[in-house]
Amino acid sequence: MPSEKVMGEKAVSPTLRILHLEDNPLDSELVLELLRADGLAAEIDRVDTAEDFQEALAQGTHAVVVSDYTMPGLNPLETLRLARQVRPEVPFIFVSGTLDEDLAPEIYKMGASDYVLKHRIARLAPAIRRALDEAQEQARRRSAEAALRESEEKLRLVIESAPNAMVMADPAGRIILVNAQTEKVFGYRREELMGQPVEILVPERFRAKHSDDRRGFMADTQARPMGAGRDLYGRRKDGAEVPVEIGLNPIKTEEGTLVLAAIVDITQRKHAEEELRRLHAELERRVEQRTAELAAANRELEAFGYSVSHDLRAPLRHIMSFVEMLGKTEAAKLSEKGNRYVRIISDAARRMGELIDGLLVFSRIGRAPLADKLVDLRQLVAAARQELASETSGRAIEWQIGPLTEVRGDPLLLRSVVVNLVSNAIKYTKNRDPARIEIGCREQEDEVVCFVRDNGAGFDMQFVGNLFGVFQRLHRAEEFEGTGIGLASVRRIVQRHGGKVWAEGAVDQGATFCFSLPKQRSGP
């Protein structure tokens, strides 16, 4: 017969549906009343044939199955087996007038949750509660186990797809999981590694210490690189050693702490580092060689310049002296053209003397040792203006002297820098009325920048690279006198102090010459 609902006179909202395999409707009503009297809001669907029972099971709407053990025409154990096949998660409870004690272990083994004797039918409600609790606990356990299996599978997939060799070891240090990269790096098949101590992957010379290190890690498990500051090596199956980097990660489990090691083969990096060190050493050797060659060349050039300029002074002095004597003693006998030639020779000799003097000064700058003293720029500027007073006499010059500070360096050489720059400004503003010359400095984090600005002839910025070269001039001698040594000397002195020089300007709009000096001297 189809299942029939068994409802009490005072029905309550059903929360528990029970499938009752029972041929006597009165017994189903009795069970319902007893359950409700015990506080269970229940609804019973009664069936009395195998076909109806199987159909009701298939609906999947019942939370508990209660079955009479002695149903006419039904084998109770076959009924239990069917219920376990169709709805293994649903508790199954037998109710029987008599039950052979020898059968009790069998029905539990087949999956019955409990059995209740009819003369103790009051125990059915507690049995149902207990069975439901057990079923919920089993459901939670199955869910947790499924989640664990899913998590383990995800971890396995992550480890397997990792670009590095991954090795997992149990608390005893035996390998329980490896990935394809481990096989590639170490040359083993994973079957050969499973269950082996991790020391199989460690060179023999390090194995004893590795065991100690592993025990130390297990005593204080935290994610960290292995062997920080040391070169680490792994051992391949063929005995070859591989340089590696290893990261250790503890994984807490119920069975204890597992250790997952991420192993990176750094053979290529080591080769690249070695090649980089070789190239760096070669570069340093070449730099030292070129520096030594350049220093030797500079010394030779300075010695040559000093020697040439010194050796030229004597014949030049003779030329100037005899030309002067010729002009004094024979001027009346010479024609106007002859006297003009004498003046040209005299002027050329004088200019040659100035060039030789400048060359001597320039050569000395490179050879002289540098003093390291505190120098007051205000005093240098004042001394320069006093030294150049003859060049400013009778001229309208507006001086703007800004705040000036102290710097470290050679007082005499730095005075030459200031004199050259101020003299330069005076010279190139001779056609301005009034001339304006501004001198100042500004302090930066690690250096002091000084400048001399004027409103003079200026220069074309496309030729700024020629300004500080020896004998380099951007104006004709007929316009502005000079030897082309002054700015070259400025650059040489500032560079020896560890600073820089530069200039900005525009034609007929003046120029600004700047130099920087470090606050702390780093060398000679």
Short mmCIF file of C-alpha atoms in Angstrom, two decimals:
data_model
loop_
_atom_site.label_atom_id
_atom_site.label_comp_id
_atom_site.label_asym_id
_atom_site.label_seq_id
_atom_site.Cartn_x
_atom_site.Cartn_y
_atom_site.Cartn_z
CA MET A 1 0.00 0.00 0.00
CA PRO A 2 1.22 3.57 -0.55
CA SER A 3 2.67 5.38 2.45
CA GLU A 4 0.13 6.98 4.75
CA LYS A 5 0.67 9.84 7.13
CA VAL A 6 0.03 9.14 10.75
CA MET A 7 -1.03 12.35 12.52
CA GLY A 8 -2.06 12.87 16.12
CA GLU A 9 -5.18 14.76 17.15
CA LYS A 10 -3.08 17.72 18.28
CA ALA A 11 -0.69 18.02 15.42
CA VAL A 12 2.22 20.39 15.70
CA SER A 13 4.36 21.84 12.95
CA PRO A 14 6.33 18.82 11.72
CA THR A 15 10.09 19.17 11.92
CA LEU A 16 11.04 15.52 11.84
CA ARG A 17 9.79 13.13 9.14
CA ILE A 18 10.03 9.46 10.01
CA LEU A 19 9.65 6.58 7.57
CA HIS A 20 8.01 3.73 9.52
CA LEU A 21 8.06 0.21 8.04
CA GLU A 22 5.13 -1.31 10.00
CA ASP A 23 2.15 -3.49 9.06
CA ASN A 24 0.02 -2.39 12.02
CA PRO A 25 -1.33 1.21 11.82
CA LEU A 26 -2.02 1.26 15.55
CA ASP A 27 1.64 0.64 16.29
CA SER A 28 2.53 3.66 14.11
CA GLU A 29 0.05 5.82 16.01
CA LEU A 30 1.49 4.60 19.29
CA VAL A 31 5.02 5.46 18.18
CA LEU A 32 3.91 8.93 17.10
CA GLU A 33 2.23 9.65 20.43
CA LEU A 34 5.22 8.44 22.38
CA LEU A 35 7.58 10.63 20.35
CA ARG A 36 5.43 13.71 20.76
CA ALA A 37 5.02 13.02 24.44
CA ASP A 38 8.79 13.03 24.64
CA GLY A 39 8.93 16.44 22.96
CA LEU A 40 9.69 15.45 19.35
CA ALA A 41 7.59 17.26 16.75
CA ALA A 42 7.30 14.34 14.36
CA GLU A 43 5.40 13.20 11.29
CA ILE A 44 5.30 9.53 10.33
CA ASP A 45 4.94 8.02 6.86
CA ARG A 46 3.98 4.36 7.29
CA VAL A 47 4.66 1.71 4.63
CA ASP A 48 4.22 -2.05 4.80
CA THR A 49 5.65 -3.41 1.54
CA ALA A 50 9.14 -3.57 0.08
CA GLU A 51 8.07 -1.63 -3.03
CA ASP A 52 6.53 1.22 -1.02
CA PHE A 53 9.54 1.26 1.28
CA GLN A 54 11.96 1.55 -1.63
CA GLU A 55 9.83 4.29 -3.25
CA ALA A 56 9.64 6.28 -0.02
CA LEU A 57 13.41 5.96 0.46
CA ALA A 58 14.02 7.28 -3.03
CA GLN A 59 12.04 10.46 -2.25
CA GLY A 60 14.83 11.45 0.18
CA THR A 61 12.56 13.40 2.53
CA HIS A 62 12.87 11.35 5.71
CA ALA A 63 15.29 12.02 8.55
CA VAL A 64 14.92 8.63 10.31
CA VAL A 65 13.87 5.10 9.34
CA VAL A 66 12.11 2.99 12.00
CA SER A 67 11.37 -0.60 11.02
CA ASP A 68 9.54 -3.49 12.65
CA TYR A 69 11.97 -6.39 12.77
CA THR A 70 9.29 -9.01 12.04
CA MET A 71 7.37 -7.85 8.97
CA PRO A 72 5.37 -10.52 7.11
CA GLY A 73 7.05 -11.39 3.83
CA LEU A 74 10.07 -9.10 4.46
CA ASN A 75 13.61 -9.99 5.43
CA PRO A 76 14.70 -7.41 8.00
CA LEU A 77 18.39 -7.66 7.06
CA GLU A 78 17.60 -7.19 3.36
CA THR A 79 15.48 -4.19 4.30
CA LEU A 80 18.43 -2.73 6.24
CA ARG A 81 20.80 -3.44 3.35
CA LEU A 82 18.47 -1.65 0.93
CA ALA A 83 18.21 1.38 3.22
CA ARG A 84 22.02 1.55 3.52
CA GLN A 85 22.36 1.45 -0.27
CA VAL A 86 19.75 4.12 -1.02
CA ARG A 87 20.11 6.44 2.01
CA PRO A 88 23.29 5.54 3.86
CA GLU A 89 23.27 8.80 5.82
CA VAL A 90 19.78 8.26 7.34
CA PRO A 91 19.68 6.57 10.80
CA PHE A 92 17.96 3.12 10.80
CA ILE A 93 16.37 1.80 14.02
CA PHE A 94 14.78 -1.61 14.50
CA VAL A 95 11.76 -2.07 16.79
CA SER A 96 11.05 -5.66 17.78
CA GLY A 97 9.14 -7.70 20.27
CA THR A 98 12.09 -10.05 20.57
CA LEU A 99 15.58 -9.89 19.10
CA ASP A 100 18.14 -12.62 19.30
CA GLU A 101 21.18 -11.20 21.08
CA ASP A 102 23.40 -12.99 18.58
CA LEU A 103 21.83 -10.87 15.79
CA ALA A 104 22.54 -7.55 17.48
CA PRO A 105 26.22 -7.40 16.44
CA GLU A 106 25.23 -8.35 12.91
CA ILE A 107 22.69 -5.55 12.48
CA TYR A 108 25.15 -2.99 13.90
CA LYS A 109 27.78 -4.27 11.52
CA MET A 110 25.38 -3.85 8.60
CA GLY A 111 24.72 -0.23 9.59
CA ALA A 112 21.79 -0.16 11.97
CA SER A 113 21.91 2.79 14.34
CA ASP A 114 20.09 1.06 17.21
CA TYR A 115 17.29 -1.38 18.13
CA VAL A 116 14.51 -0.96 20.67
CA LEU A 117 12.40 -3.74 22.16
CA LYS A 118 8.64 -3.13 22.04
CA HIS A 119 8.18 -3.66 25.76
CA ARG A 120 10.67 -0.79 26.19
CA ILE A 121 9.23 1.38 23.44
CA ALA A 122 9.66 4.50 25.61
CA ARG A 123 13.35 4.29 24.75
CA LEU A 124 12.60 4.98 21.09
CA ALA A 125 12.65 8.80 21.40
CA PRO A 126 16.05 8.88 23.11
CA ALA A 127 17.33 6.36 20.57
CA ILE A 128 16.13 8.60 17.71
CA ARG A 129 17.76 11.66 19.28
CA ARG A 130 20.99 9.76 19.78
CA ALA A 131 20.89 8.43 16.23
CA LEU A 132 20.23 11.90 14.82
CA ASP A 133 23.11 13.33 16.84
CA GLU A 134 25.38 10.58 15.58
CA ALA A 135 24.18 11.16 12.03
CA GLN A 136 24.89 14.90 12.32
CA GLU A 137 28.32 14.18 13.73
CA GLN A 138 29.03 11.75 10.92
CA ALA A 139 27.77 14.32 8.41
CA ARG A 140 30.09 16.94 9.89
CA ARG A 141 32.94 14.43 9.85
CA ARG A 142 32.23 13.51 6.23
CA SER A 143 32.07 17.20 5.32
CA ALA A 144 35.34 17.88 7.12
CA GLU A 145 36.96 14.88 5.50
CA ALA A 146 35.70 15.98 2.10
CA ALA A 147 37.00 19.50 2.72
CA LEU A 148 40.30 18.05 3.87
CA ARG A 149 40.54 15.86 0.78
CA GLU A 150 39.71 18.85 -1.40
CA SER A 151 42.30 20.97 0.42
CA GLU A 152 44.89 18.23 0.12
CA GLU A 153 44.14 17.87 -3.56
CA LYS A 154 44.47 21.61 -4.09
CA LEU A 155 47.75 21.60 -2.17
CA ARG A 156 48.95 18.65 -4.25
CA LEU A 157 48.03 20.48 -7.47
CA VAL A 158 49.72 23.68 -6.29
CA ILE A 159 52.85 21.77 -5.31
CA GLU A 160 52.85 19.80 -8.54
CA SER A 161 52.51 22.93 -10.70
CA ALA A 162 55.09 24.95 -8.74
CA PRO A 163 58.03 26.17 -10.86
CA ASN A 164 60.47 25.10 -8.13
CA ALA A 165 61.27 21.71 -6.66
CA MET A 166 58.91 21.05 -3.73
CA VAL A 167 59.58 18.39 -1.08
CA MET A 168 57.30 17.64 1.87
CA ALA A 169 58.63 15.67 4.86
CA ASP A 170 56.89 14.23 7.90
CA PRO A 171 57.98 14.96 11.51
CA ALA A 172 60.55 12.15 11.28
CA GLY A 173 62.16 13.79 8.25
CA ARG A 174 60.93 11.25 5.69
CA ILE A 175 59.74 12.36 2.27
CA ILE A 176 55.97 12.04 1.75
CA LEU A 177 55.42 14.25 -1.31
CA VAL A 178 57.49 15.60 -4.21
CA ASN A 179 56.62 17.29 -7.51
CA ALA A 180 57.79 16.98 -11.10
CA GLN A 181 60.41 19.72 -10.67
CA THR A 182 62.01 17.68 -7.89
CA GLU A 183 62.44 14.81 -10.33
CA LYS A 184 63.95 17.22 -12.87
CA VAL A 185 66.38 18.91 -10.46
CA PHE A 186 67.58 15.82 -8.59
CA GLY A 187 67.23 13.12 -11.25
CA TYR A 188 65.13 10.72 -9.13
CA ARG A 189 61.74 9.25 -9.99
CA ARG A 190 59.30 10.25 -7.26
CA GLU A 191 58.73 6.58 -6.37
CA GLU A 192 62.41 6.36 -5.45
CA LEU A 193 62.10 9.29 -3.03
CA MET A 194 58.86 8.45 -1.22
CA GLY A 195 59.59 7.30 2.34
CA GLN A 196 63.28 8.15 2.11
CA PRO A 197 64.95 10.51 4.62
CA VAL A 198 65.38 14.00 3.21
CA GLU A 199 69.14 13.61 3.66
CA ILE A 200 69.10 11.58 0.44
CA LEU A 201 69.00 14.97 -1.32
CA VAL A 202 71.87 16.41 0.77
CA PRO A 203 75.57 15.99 -0.11
CA GLU A 204 77.25 13.48 2.19
CA ARG A 205 79.63 16.11 3.59
CA PHE A 206 76.64 18.07 4.94
CA ARG A 207 74.33 15.27 6.09
CA ALA A 208 75.33 15.13 9.77
CA LYS A 209 74.91 18.89 10.19
CA HIS A 210 71.69 18.85 8.19
CA SER A 211 70.16 16.36 10.63
CA ASP A 212 71.03 18.70 13.51
CA ASP A 213 69.61 21.68 11.62
CA ARG A 214 66.40 19.79 10.88
CA ARG A 215 65.92 18.93 14.54
CA GLY A 216 66.55 22.57 15.43
CA PHE A 217 63.92 23.69 12.93
CA MET A 218 61.36 21.23 14.31
CA ALA A 219 61.97 22.64 17.78
CA ASP A 220 61.17 26.17 16.56
CA THR A 221 58.99 25.87 13.47
CA GLN A 222 58.46 29.08 11.53
CA ALA A 223 58.66 29.95 7.85
CA ARG A 224 62.18 31.05 6.98
CA PRO A 225 64.97 30.60 4.45
CA MET A 226 67.35 27.77 5.17
CA GLY A 227 71.02 28.44 5.76
CA ALA A 228 70.83 32.24 5.51
CA GLY A 229 74.22 33.65 4.58
CA ARG A 230 75.62 30.24 3.56
CA ASP A 231 76.02 28.54 0.20
CA LEU A 232 73.67 25.54 0.06
CA TYR A 233 73.96 22.50 -2.19
CA GLY A 234 71.69 19.60 -3.09
CA ARG A 235 72.80 16.16 -4.24
CA ARG A 236 71.52 14.63 -7.47
CA LYS A 237 71.00 10.91 -7.97
CA ASP A 238 74.23 10.76 -10.00
CA GLY A 239 76.16 12.32 -7.07
CA ALA A 240 76.59 15.73 -8.68
CA GLU A 241 76.07 18.75 -6.40
CA VAL A 242 73.63 21.53 -7.31
CA PRO A 243 73.72 25.04 -5.77
CA VAL A 244 70.28 25.76 -4.32
CA GLU A 245 68.21 28.17 -2.27
CA ILE A 246 65.72 26.62 0.15
CA GLY A 247 62.67 28.06 1.87
CA LEU A 248 61.10 26.10 4.74
CA ASN A 249 57.40 26.27 5.63
CA PRO A 250 55.86 24.33 8.54
CA ILE A 251 52.38 22.83 8.05
CA LYS A 252 50.49 21.93 11.24
CA THR A 253 48.41 18.72 11.02
CA GLU A 254 46.79 16.29 13.45
CA GLU A 255 49.62 13.86 12.76
CA GLY A 256 52.25 16.46 13.64
CA THR A 257 54.15 19.22 11.86
CA LEU A 258 54.98 18.60 8.22
CA VAL A 259 57.69 20.63 6.53
CA LEU A 260 57.35 21.86 2.95
CA ALA A 261 60.68 22.83 1.37
CA ALA A 262 60.75 25.00 -1.76
CA ILE A 263 64.05 24.36 -3.52
CA VAL A 264 65.39 26.64 -6.27
CA ASP A 265 68.19 25.46 -8.55
CA ILE A 266 70.44 28.53 -8.81
CA THR A 267 73.09 27.02 -11.08
CA GLN A 268 72.47 29.56 -13.84
CA ARG A 269 72.45 32.42 -11.34
CA LYS A 270 75.76 31.25 -9.87
CA HIS A 271 77.27 31.13 -13.36
CA ALA A 272 75.94 34.62 -14.07
CA GLU A 273 77.27 35.94 -10.73
CA GLU A 274 80.66 34.40 -11.41
CA GLU A 275 80.74 35.94 -14.87
CA LEU A 276 79.68 39.29 -13.38
CA ARG A 277 82.46 39.08 -10.78
CA ARG A 278 84.96 38.25 -13.50
CA LEU A 279 83.81 41.15 -15.66
CA HIS A 280 83.82 43.49 -12.65
CA ALA A 281 87.35 42.45 -11.72
CA GLU A 282 88.45 42.91 -15.33
CA LEU A 283 86.80 46.33 -15.43
CA GLU A 284 88.49 47.37 -12.18
CA ARG A 285 91.82 46.18 -13.53
CA ARG A 286 91.32 48.15 -16.73
CA VAL A 287 90.16 51.24 -14.83
CA GLU A 288 93.20 51.06 -12.56
CA GLN A 289 95.43 50.60 -15.58
CA ARG A 290 93.84 53.48 -17.50
CA THR A 291 93.87 55.67 -14.39
CA ALA A 292 97.54 54.97 -13.88
CA GLU A 293 98.23 55.66 -17.56
CA LEU A 294 96.23 58.89 -17.41
CA ALA A 295 97.97 60.00 -14.21
CA ALA A 296 101.35 59.27 -15.79
CA ALA A 297 100.35 61.14 -18.95
CA ASN A 298 99.17 64.11 -16.89
CA ARG A 299 102.40 64.16 -14.92
CA GLU A 300 104.40 64.00 -18.14
CA LEU A 301 102.24 66.73 -19.69
CA GLU A 302 102.59 68.97 -16.65
CA ALA A 303 106.34 68.36 -16.54
CA PHE A 304 106.56 69.04 -20.25
CA GLY A 305 104.50 72.23 -19.93
CA TYR A 306 106.60 73.42 -17.01
CA SER A 307 109.83 72.55 -18.81
CA VAL A 308 108.79 74.21 -22.08
CA SER A 309 107.49 77.33 -20.42
CA HIS A 310 110.56 77.55 -18.21
CA ASP A 311 112.98 76.98 -21.10
CA LEU A 312 111.16 79.52 -23.28
CA ARG A 313 111.48 82.31 -20.74
CA ALA A 314 115.23 82.87 -21.30
CA PRO A 315 115.15 83.33 -25.12
CA LEU A 316 111.95 85.33 -24.82
CA ARG A 317 113.58 87.59 -22.26
CA HIS A 318 116.48 88.12 -24.68
CA ILE A 319 114.06 89.01 -27.50
CA MET A 320 112.21 91.56 -25.34
CA SER A 321 115.42 93.08 -24.01
CA PHE A 322 117.06 93.48 -27.43
CA VAL A 323 113.88 94.84 -29.01
CA GLU A 324 113.66 97.41 -26.22
CA MET A 325 117.33 98.37 -26.74
CA LEU A 326 116.71 98.56 -30.49
CA GLY A 327 113.78 100.88 -29.96
CA LYS A 328 115.77 103.17 -27.69
CA THR A 329 119.05 103.35 -29.61
CA GLU A 330 118.04 103.01 -33.21
CA ALA A 331 114.57 104.53 -33.31
CA ALA A 332 115.83 107.70 -35.03
CA LYS A 333 117.56 105.71 -37.73
CA LEU A 334 114.51 103.52 -38.44
CA SER A 335 111.73 104.47 -40.76
CA GLU A 336 108.19 104.77 -39.51
CA LYS A 337 107.52 101.29 -40.84
CA GLY A 338 110.62 99.92 -39.04
CA ASN A 339 109.50 101.45 -35.73
CA ARG A 340 106.06 99.89 -36.28
CA TYR A 341 107.69 96.49 -36.74
CA VAL A 342 109.61 96.96 -33.50
CA ARG A 343 106.36 97.71 -31.63
CA ILE A 344 104.66 94.64 -33.12
CA ILE A 345 107.59 92.42 -32.06
CA SER A 346 107.53 93.93 -28.57
CA ASP A 347 103.76 93.41 -28.16
CA ALA A 348 103.97 89.84 -29.44
CA ALA A 349 106.85 89.06 -27.07
CA ARG A 350 104.93 90.56 -24.16
CA ARG A 351 101.87 88.44 -25.00
CA MET A 352 104.07 85.38 -25.33
CA GLY A 353 105.41 86.10 -21.86
CA GLU A 354 101.88 86.30 -20.47
CA LEU A 355 100.99 82.95 -22.08
CA ILE A 356 104.11 81.31 -20.67
CA ASP A 357 103.36 82.72 -17.20
CA GLY A 358 99.80 81.38 -17.45
CA LEU A 359 101.05 77.98 -18.57
CA LEU A 360 103.45 77.86 -15.62
CA VAL A 361 100.64 78.72 -13.21
CA PHE A 362 98.37 76.09 -14.79
CA SER A 363 101.02 73.38 -14.54
CA ARG A 364 101.69 74.20 -10.88
CA ILE A 365 97.98 73.83 -10.04
CA GLY A 366 98.08 70.14 -10.93
CA ARG A 367 101.26 69.45 -8.93
CA ALA A 368 100.81 71.47 -5.77
CA PRO A 369 99.42 69.62 -2.71
CA LEU A 370 96.03 70.83 -1.47
CA ALA A 371 95.63 72.35 1.95
CA ASP A 372 92.44 71.52 3.85
CA LYS A 373 91.38 74.57 5.84
CA LEU A 374 88.21 76.48 6.63
CA VAL A 375 88.02 79.34 4.12
CA ASP A 376 85.76 82.41 4.49
CA LEU A 377 84.35 83.32 1.06
CA ARG A 378 83.56 86.86 2.23
CA GLN A 379 87.24 87.49 2.86
CA LEU A 380 88.18 86.01 -0.54
CA VAL A 381 85.73 88.29 -2.36
CA ALA A 382 86.95 91.34 -0.45
CA ALA A 383 90.58 90.45 -1.24
CA ALA A 384 89.76 89.93 -4.93
CA ARG A 385 88.06 93.34 -5.21
CA GLN A 386 91.04 94.98 -3.55
CA GLU A 387 93.50 93.16 -5.84
CA LEU A 388 91.52 94.23 -8.92
CA ALA A 389 90.93 97.80 -7.80
CA SER A 390 93.14 99.20 -10.57
CA GLU A 391 90.91 97.57 -13.19
CA THR A 392 87.73 99.09 -11.71
CA SER A 393 89.13 102.57 -11.14
CA GLY A 394 87.02 105.20 -12.86
CA ARG A 395 84.25 102.75 -13.78
CA ALA A 396 80.62 102.75 -12.71
CA ILE A 397 80.08 99.28 -11.23
CA GLU A 398 77.13 98.22 -9.10
CA TRP A 399 78.29 95.48 -6.75
CA GLN A 400 75.70 93.13 -5.24
CA ILE A 401 77.37 90.91 -2.66
CA GLY A 402 74.95 88.36 -1.23
CA PRO A 403 75.37 86.18 1.87
CA LEU A 404 78.59 84.19 1.70
CA THR A 405 79.57 81.23 3.84
CA GLU A 406 82.66 79.25 4.78
CA VAL A 407 83.98 76.29 2.78
CA ARG A 408 86.80 73.79 3.19
CA GLY A 409 89.72 73.87 0.82
CA ASP A 410 93.05 75.42 -0.11
CA PRO A 411 92.91 79.16 0.67
CA LEU A 412 95.43 80.25 -2.01
CA LEU A 413 93.91 78.17 -4.80
CA LEU A 414 90.34 79.17 -3.90
CA ARG A 415 91.44 82.80 -3.88
CA SER A 416 92.71 82.27 -7.44
CA VAL A 417 89.24 80.93 -8.40
CA VAL A 418 87.47 83.99 -7.00
CA VAL A 419 90.00 86.43 -8.51
CA ASN A 420 89.69 84.83 -11.96
CA LEU A 421 85.88 84.88 -11.94
CA VAL A 422 85.61 88.45 -10.62
CA SER A 423 88.30 89.62 -13.07
CA ASN A 424 86.36 87.92 -15.86
CA ALA A 425 83.18 89.80 -14.88
CA ILE A 426 85.03 93.12 -14.71
CA LYS A 427 86.65 92.56 -18.11
CA TYR A 428 83.48 91.60 -20.01
CA THR A 429 81.38 94.45 -18.55
CA LYS A 430 83.79 97.21 -19.63
CA ASN A 431 81.30 98.42 -22.26
CA ARG A 432 78.39 98.63 -19.77
CA ASP A 433 77.46 101.78 -17.90
CA PRO A 434 76.67 100.96 -15.26
CA ALA A 435 78.13 97.47 -14.98
CA ARG A 436 76.41 95.12 -12.54
CA ILE A 437 78.27 92.29 -10.84
CA GLU A 438 76.49 89.97 -8.39
CA ILE A 439 78.31 87.49 -6.16
CA GLY A 440 76.57 84.98 -3.89
CA CYS A 441 76.25 81.38 -2.80
CA ARG A 442 73.64 78.93 -1.60
CA GLU A 443 74.04 75.90 0.65
CA GLN A 444 72.66 72.54 -0.44
CA GLU A 445 72.54 69.23 1.40
CA ASP A 446 76.12 68.15 0.70
CA GLU A 447 77.69 71.04 -1.17
CA VAL A 448 77.99 74.83 -1.44
CA VAL A 449 77.24 76.46 -4.80
CA CYS A 450 78.84 79.86 -5.54
CA PHE A 451 78.21 82.16 -8.51
CA VAL A 452 79.42 85.34 -10.16
CA ARG A 453 76.82 87.01 -12.41
CA ASP A 454 77.31 90.03 -14.69
CA ASN A 455 75.45 92.05 -17.34
CA GLY A 456 78.39 92.02 -19.79
CA ALA A 457 79.01 90.69 -23.28
CA GLY A 458 77.77 87.19 -22.52
CA PHE A 459 78.36 84.27 -24.89
CA ASP A 460 76.57 81.84 -27.21
CA MET A 461 75.55 78.71 -25.25
CA GLN A 462 76.39 76.45 -28.16
CA PHE A 463 80.07 77.18 -27.42
CA VAL A 464 79.83 76.76 -23.64
CA GLY A 465 81.98 73.61 -23.86
CA ASN A 466 84.96 75.71 -24.97
CA LEU A 467 84.85 78.13 -22.06
CA PHE A 468 87.02 76.16 -19.64
CA GLY A 469 89.58 74.79 -22.10
CA VAL A 470 93.23 75.89 -22.08
CA PHE A 471 93.81 78.83 -24.49
CA GLN A 472 90.11 78.67 -25.49
CA ARG A 473 88.49 82.07 -26.08
CA LEU A 474 85.05 83.02 -27.39
CA HIS A 475 85.97 86.68 -28.10
CA ARG A 476 88.73 88.25 -30.16
CA ALA A 477 91.76 89.63 -28.35
CA GLU A 478 91.07 93.05 -29.92
CA GLU A 479 87.73 93.12 -28.03
CA PHE A 480 88.76 91.69 -24.69
CA GLU A 481 92.32 91.00 -23.64
CA GLY A 482 93.29 87.71 -22.00
CA THR A 483 95.27 84.48 -22.38
CA GLY A 484 92.56 81.80 -22.13
CA ILE A 485 94.20 80.33 -19.02
CA GLY A 486 92.03 81.82 -16.25
CA LEU A 487 88.85 79.75 -16.65
CA ALA A 488 90.88 76.60 -17.33
CA SER A 489 92.65 77.19 -14.02
CA VAL A 490 89.29 77.69 -12.29
CA ARG A 491 88.06 74.33 -13.54
CA ARG A 492 91.30 72.54 -12.58
CA ILE A 493 91.24 73.96 -9.02
CA VAL A 494 87.53 73.24 -8.43
CA GLN A 495 87.85 69.70 -9.77
CA ARG A 496 90.81 69.04 -7.48
CA HIS A 497 88.54 70.09 -4.61
CA GLY A 498 85.92 67.54 -5.73
CA GLY A 499 83.54 70.15 -7.17
CA LYS A 500 82.10 71.15 -10.55
CA VAL A 501 82.08 74.29 -12.70
CA TRP A 502 79.51 75.43 -15.26
CA ALA A 503 78.29 78.59 -16.94
CA GLU A 504 75.13 80.06 -18.42
CA GLY A 505 74.78 83.07 -20.65
CA ALA A 506 73.44 84.73 -23.77
CA VAL A 507 75.04 87.10 -26.25
CA ASP A 508 74.88 90.72 -24.97
CA GLN A 509 72.79 89.60 -21.98
CA GLY A 510 75.51 88.76 -19.50
CA ALA A 511 76.79 85.53 -18.04
CA THR A 512 76.72 83.54 -14.81
CA PHE A 513 79.67 81.39 -13.76
CA CYS A 514 79.07 78.81 -11.02
CA PHE A 515 81.19 76.39 -9.07
CA SER A 516 80.31 73.88 -6.35
CA LEU A 517 82.44 72.65 -3.46
CA PRO A 518 81.60 69.62 -1.30
CA LYS A 519 81.03 70.28 2.38
CA GLN A 520 83.24 67.31 3.25
CA ARG A 521 86.50 66.74 1.40
CA SER A 522 86.79 63.11 0.20
CA GLY A 523 90.30 63.12 -1.21
CA PRO A 524 93.26 65.18 -2.41
#
